[in-house]
Coordinates of N, CA and C in Angstrom, one line a residue:
M1 N 0.8 -1.2 0.0 CA 0.0 0.0 0.0 C 0.9 1.3 0.0
K2 N 2.0 1.2 0.6 CA 2.9 2.3 0.7 C 3.4 2.7 -0.7
V3 N 3.6 1.8 -1.5 CA 4.1 2.0 -2.9 C 3.0 2.7 -3.7
L4 N 1.7 2.2 -3.5 CA 0.6 2.8 -4.2 C 0.4 4.3 -3.8
L5 N 0.5 4.5 -2.5 CA 0.3 5.9 -2.0 C 1.4 6.8 -2.5
A6 N 2.6 6.3 -2.6 CA 3.8 7.0 -3.0 C 3.6 7.4 -4.5
I7 N 3.2 6.4 -5.3 CA 3.0 6.7 -6.8 C 1.9 7.7 -7.0
I8 N 0.8 7.6 -6.3 CA -0.3 8.6 -6.5 C 0.2 10.0 -6.0
A9 N 0.8 10.0 -4.8 CA 1.3 11.3 -4.3 C 2.3 12.0 -5.3
F10 N 3.1 11.2 -5.9 CA 4.1 11.7 -6.9 C 3.4 12.2 -8.1
I11 N 2.4 11.4 -8.6 CA 1.7 11.8 -9.8 C 0.9 13.1 -9.6
N12 N 0.1 13.1 -8.5 CA -0.8 14.2 -8.2 C 0.1 15.4 -7.9
G13 N 1.0 15.3 -7.0 CA 1.9 16.4 -6.5 C 2.8 16.9 -7.6
G14 N 3.4 16.0 -8.3 CA 4.3 16.5 -9.4 C 3.6 17.2 -10.5
F15 N 2.4 16.7 -10.9 CA 1.7 17.4 -11.9 C 1.1 18.7 -11.5
M16 N 0.6 18.8 -10.3 CA 0.0 20.0 -9.8 C 1.1 21.1 -9.6
L17 N 2.3 20.7 -9.1 CA 3.4 21.6 -9.0 C 3.8 22.1 -10.4
L18 N 4.0 21.2 -11.3 CA 4.5 21.6 -12.7 C 3.4 22.4 -13.3
D19 N 2.1 22.1 -13.2 CA 1.1 22.8 -13.9 C 1.0 24.2 -13.3
G20 N 1.2 24.3 -12.0 CA 1.2 25.7 -11.3 C 2.3 26.5 -11.8
I21 N 3.5 26.0 -11.9 CA 4.6 26.7 -12.4 C 4.4 27.2 -13.9
V22 N 3.9 26.3 -14.7 CA 3.6 26.6 -16.1 C 2.6 27.7 -16.2
V23 N 1.5 27.6 -15.5 CA 0.5 28.7 -15.6 C 1.0 30.0 -15.1
M24 N 1.9 30.0 -14.1 CA 2.4 31.3 -13.7 C 3.4 31.9 -14.7
L25 N 4.1 31.0 -15.4 CA 5.1 31.5 -16.4 C 4.5 31.8 -17.7
K26 N 3.6 31.0 -18.2 CA 3.1 31.1 -19.5 C 1.7 31.5 -19.7
G27 N 1.0 31.6 -18.5 CA -0.4 32.0 -18.6 C -1.4 31.0 -19.1
K28 N -1.0 29.8 -19.2 CA -1.9 28.7 -19.6 C -1.4 27.4 -18.9
Y29 N -2.3 26.5 -18.8 CA -2.0 25.2 -18.1 C -1.4 24.2 -19.2
I30 N -0.8 23.2 -18.7 CA -0.4 22.1 -19.6 C -1.6 21.5 -20.2
G31 N -1.5 21.2 -21.5 CA -2.6 20.6 -22.2 C -3.4 21.6 -23.0
P32 N -4.7 21.3 -23.2 CA -5.5 22.2 -24.1 C -5.7 23.6 -23.5
E33 N -6.0 24.5 -24.4 CA -6.2 25.9 -24.0 C -7.2 26.1 -22.9
K34 N -8.3 25.3 -22.9 CA -9.3 25.4 -21.9 C -9.0 24.4 -20.8
P35 N -8.9 24.8 -19.5 CA -8.6 23.9 -18.5 C -9.7 22.8 -18.3
G36 N -9.5 21.8 -17.6 CA -10.4 20.7 -17.4 C -11.6 21.0 -16.7
P37 N -12.5 20.0 -16.4 CA -13.8 20.2 -15.7 C -13.7 20.9 -14.4
W38 N -12.5 20.8 -13.7 CA -12.4 21.4 -12.4 C -12.6 22.9 -12.5
A39 N -12.2 23.5 -13.6 CA -12.3 25.0 -13.8 C -13.7 25.5 -13.7
N40 N -14.7 24.6 -14.1 CA -16.1 25.1 -14.0 C -16.5 25.5 -12.6
L41 N -15.9 24.8 -11.6 CA -16.2 25.1 -10.2 C -15.8 26.6 -9.9
F42 N -14.6 26.9 -10.4 CA -14.1 28.3 -10.2 C -14.8 29.3 -11.0
Y43 N -15.1 29.0 -12.3 CA -15.9 29.9 -13.1 C -17.2 30.3 -12.4
K44 N -17.9 29.4 -11.8 CA -19.1 29.7 -11.1 C -18.9 30.6 -10.0
L45 N -17.7 30.6 -9.4 CA -17.4 31.5 -8.3 C -16.7 32.8 -8.8
D46 N -16.7 33.0 -10.1 CA -16.1 34.1 -10.8 C -14.7 34.3 -10.5
V47 N -13.9 33.2 -10.5 CA -12.5 33.2 -10.2 C -11.8 32.9 -11.5
N48 N -10.8 33.8 -11.8 CA -9.9 33.6 -13.0 C -9.0 32.4 -12.7
V49 N -9.3 31.3 -13.4 CA -8.5 30.1 -13.1 C -7.0 30.2 -13.6
F50 N -6.7 31.1 -14.4 CA -5.3 31.3 -14.8 C -4.5 32.1 -13.8
K51 N -5.1 32.5 -12.7 CA -4.4 33.1 -11.6 C -4.2 32.2 -10.4
L52 N -4.5 30.9 -10.6 CA -4.4 29.9 -9.5 C -3.1 29.2 -9.5
G53 N -2.1 29.6 -10.2 CA -0.8 29.0 -10.2 C -0.2 28.8 -8.8
P54 N -0.2 29.8 -7.9 CA 0.3 29.6 -6.6 C -0.5 28.5 -5.8
L55 N -1.8 28.4 -6.0 CA -2.6 27.4 -5.4 C -2.1 26.0 -5.8
F56 N -1.9 25.8 -7.1 CA -1.4 24.6 -7.7 C 0.0 24.2 -7.1
V57 N 0.8 25.2 -7.1 CA 2.2 25.0 -6.5 C 2.1 24.5 -5.1
A58 N 1.2 25.2 -4.3 CA 1.1 24.8 -2.9 C 0.5 23.4 -2.7
Y59 N -0.5 23.1 -3.5 CA -1.0 21.7 -3.4 C 0.0 20.7 -3.8
G60 N 0.7 21.0 -4.9 CA 1.8 20.1 -5.4 C 2.8 19.8 -4.3
L61 N 3.2 20.9 -3.6 CA 4.2 20.7 -2.6 C 3.7 19.9 -1.4
V62 N 2.5 20.1 -1.1 CA 1.9 19.4 0.1 C 1.8 17.9 -0.3
W63 N 1.4 17.6 -1.5 CA 1.4 16.2 -2.0 C 2.8 15.6 -1.9
L64 N 3.8 16.3 -2.3 CA 5.1 15.8 -2.2 C 5.6 15.7 -0.8
I65 N 5.2 16.5 0.1 CA 5.5 16.4 1.5 C 4.9 15.1 2.0
F66 N 3.6 14.9 1.6 CA 2.9 13.6 2.0 C 3.7 12.4 1.5
L67 N 4.2 12.5 0.2 CA 5.1 11.4 -0.3 C 6.3 11.2 0.6
Y68 N 6.9 12.2 1.0 CA 8.1 12.1 1.9 C 7.7 11.4 3.2
G69 N 6.5 11.8 3.7 CA 6.0 11.3 5.0 C 5.7 9.8 4.9
V70 N 5.2 9.4 3.7 CA 4.8 8.0 3.5 C 6.1 7.2 3.4
F71 N 7.1 7.6 2.6 CA 8.3 6.9 2.4 C 9.2 6.8 3.7
T72 N 9.1 7.8 4.6 CA 9.8 7.8 5.8 C 9.0 7.3 7.0
S73 N 7.8 6.9 6.8 CA 6.9 6.4 7.8 C 6.7 7.4 8.9
Q74 N 6.5 8.6 8.6 CA 6.2 9.6 9.6 C 4.8 9.5 10.1
A75 N 4.7 9.7 11.4 CA 3.4 9.6 12.1 C 2.3 10.6 11.5
W76 N 2.8 11.8 11.1 CA 1.9 12.8 10.6 C 1.4 12.5 9.2
A77 N 2.0 11.6 8.5 CA 1.6 11.3 7.1 C 0.2 10.9 6.9
Y78 N -0.3 10.1 7.8 CA -1.7 9.7 7.7 C -2.7 10.8 7.7
K79 N -2.5 11.7 8.7 CA -3.5 12.9 8.8 C -3.3 13.8 7.6
L80 N -2.0 14.1 7.2 CA -1.8 14.9 6.0 C -2.4 14.3 4.8
G81 N -2.3 13.0 4.6 CA -2.9 12.3 3.5 C -4.4 12.5 3.4
L82 N -5.0 12.4 4.6 CA -6.5 12.6 4.6 C -6.8 14.0 4.2
V83 N -6.1 14.9 4.8 CA -6.4 16.4 4.6 C -6.2 16.7 3.1
I84 N -5.0 16.4 2.6 CA -4.7 16.8 1.2 C -5.6 16.1 0.2
S85 N -6.0 14.8 0.5 CA -6.9 14.1 -0.4 C -8.3 14.8 -0.4
L86 N -8.8 15.1 0.8 CA -10.1 15.8 0.9 C -10.0 17.2 0.2
L87 N -8.9 17.9 0.3 CA -8.8 19.2 -0.3 C -8.6 19.2 -1.8
T88 N -8.3 18.0 -2.3 CA -8.0 17.9 -3.8 C -9.2 17.3 -4.5
L89 N -10.3 17.0 -3.8 CA -11.4 16.4 -4.5 C -12.0 17.2 -5.6
W90 N -11.8 18.5 -5.6 CA -12.3 19.4 -6.6 C -11.6 19.3 -7.9
Y91 N -10.5 18.7 -7.9 CA -9.6 18.6 -9.1 C -10.0 17.5 -10.1
L92 N -11.2 17.8 -10.6 CA -11.9 16.8 -11.6 C -11.1 16.7 -12.9
P93 N -11.1 15.6 -13.5 CA -11.5 14.3 -13.0 C -10.4 13.4 -12.4
V94 N -9.2 13.6 -12.9 CA -8.1 12.7 -12.5 C -7.7 12.9 -11.0
G95 N -7.6 14.2 -10.6 CA -7.2 14.5 -9.2 C -8.3 14.0 -8.2
T96 N -9.5 14.0 -8.6 CA -10.6 13.5 -7.8 C -10.4 12.0 -7.6
L97 N -10.2 11.3 -8.7 CA -10.1 9.8 -8.7 C -8.9 9.4 -7.8
L98 N -7.7 10.1 -8.0 CA -6.5 9.7 -7.3 C -6.7 10.1 -5.8
S99 N -7.4 11.2 -5.5 CA -7.6 11.5 -4.1 C -8.6 10.5 -3.4
L100 N -9.6 10.0 -4.1 CA -10.5 9.0 -3.6 C -9.7 7.7 -3.3
I101 N -8.8 7.4 -4.2 CA -8.0 6.1 -4.0 C -7.2 6.3 -2.7
V102 N -6.5 7.4 -2.6 CA -5.7 7.7 -1.4 C -6.5 7.6 -0.1
L103 N -7.7 8.2 -0.2 CA -8.6 8.2 1.0 C -8.9 6.8 1.4
I104 N -9.3 6.0 0.4 CA -9.7 4.6 0.6 C -8.6 3.8 1.2
V105 N -7.4 3.9 0.5 CA -6.2 3.2 1.0 C -5.9 3.6 2.4
L106 N -5.9 4.9 2.7 CA -5.5 5.3 4.1 C -6.5 4.8 5.1
L107 N -7.8 4.8 4.8 CA -8.8 4.3 5.7 C -8.7 2.8 5.9
L108 N -8.5 2.1 4.8 CA -8.3 0.7 5.0 C -7.1 0.3 5.7
A109 N -6.0 1.0 5.5 CA -4.7 0.7 6.2 C -4.9 1.0 7.7
R110 N -5.6 2.0 8.0 CA -5.9 2.4 9.4 C -6.6 1.3 10.1
Q111 N -7.6 0.7 9.4 CA -8.4 -0.4 10.0 C -7.6 -1.6 10.2
K112 N -6.7 -1.9 9.2 CA -5.9 -3.1 9.3 C -4.8 -3.0 10.3
T113 N -4.1 -1.9 10.4 CA -2.9 -1.8 11.2 C -3.1 -0.9 12.4
G114 N -4.2 -0.2 12.5 CA -4.5 0.6 13.7 C -3.6 1.9 13.7
L115 N -3.3 2.4 12.5 CA -2.5 3.6 12.4 C -3.0 4.8 13.2

């Protein structure tokens, strides 16, 4: 389970960090001109999604800190994983799916090992 959590944290964190840096430098996200379905949530709140680079960088860094915590078996990694997964559910569709997987794995691991 540790490997699965690490892979997901790396994918989610690495992509969000890179995407945040790209949007801050180039004014567009990686991929198509129009951001994914997650952007619709922000459009409804009248938020310019192309100004969210720092948010993406912060999320990416927190995911990577979670990755470090998982690899080094830190006690705080479980709670950080729950928090960052819940806070990333808005990142439709892939971020939501990966966050749900992390939540499920963490909750199952807690039940099995009493984390």
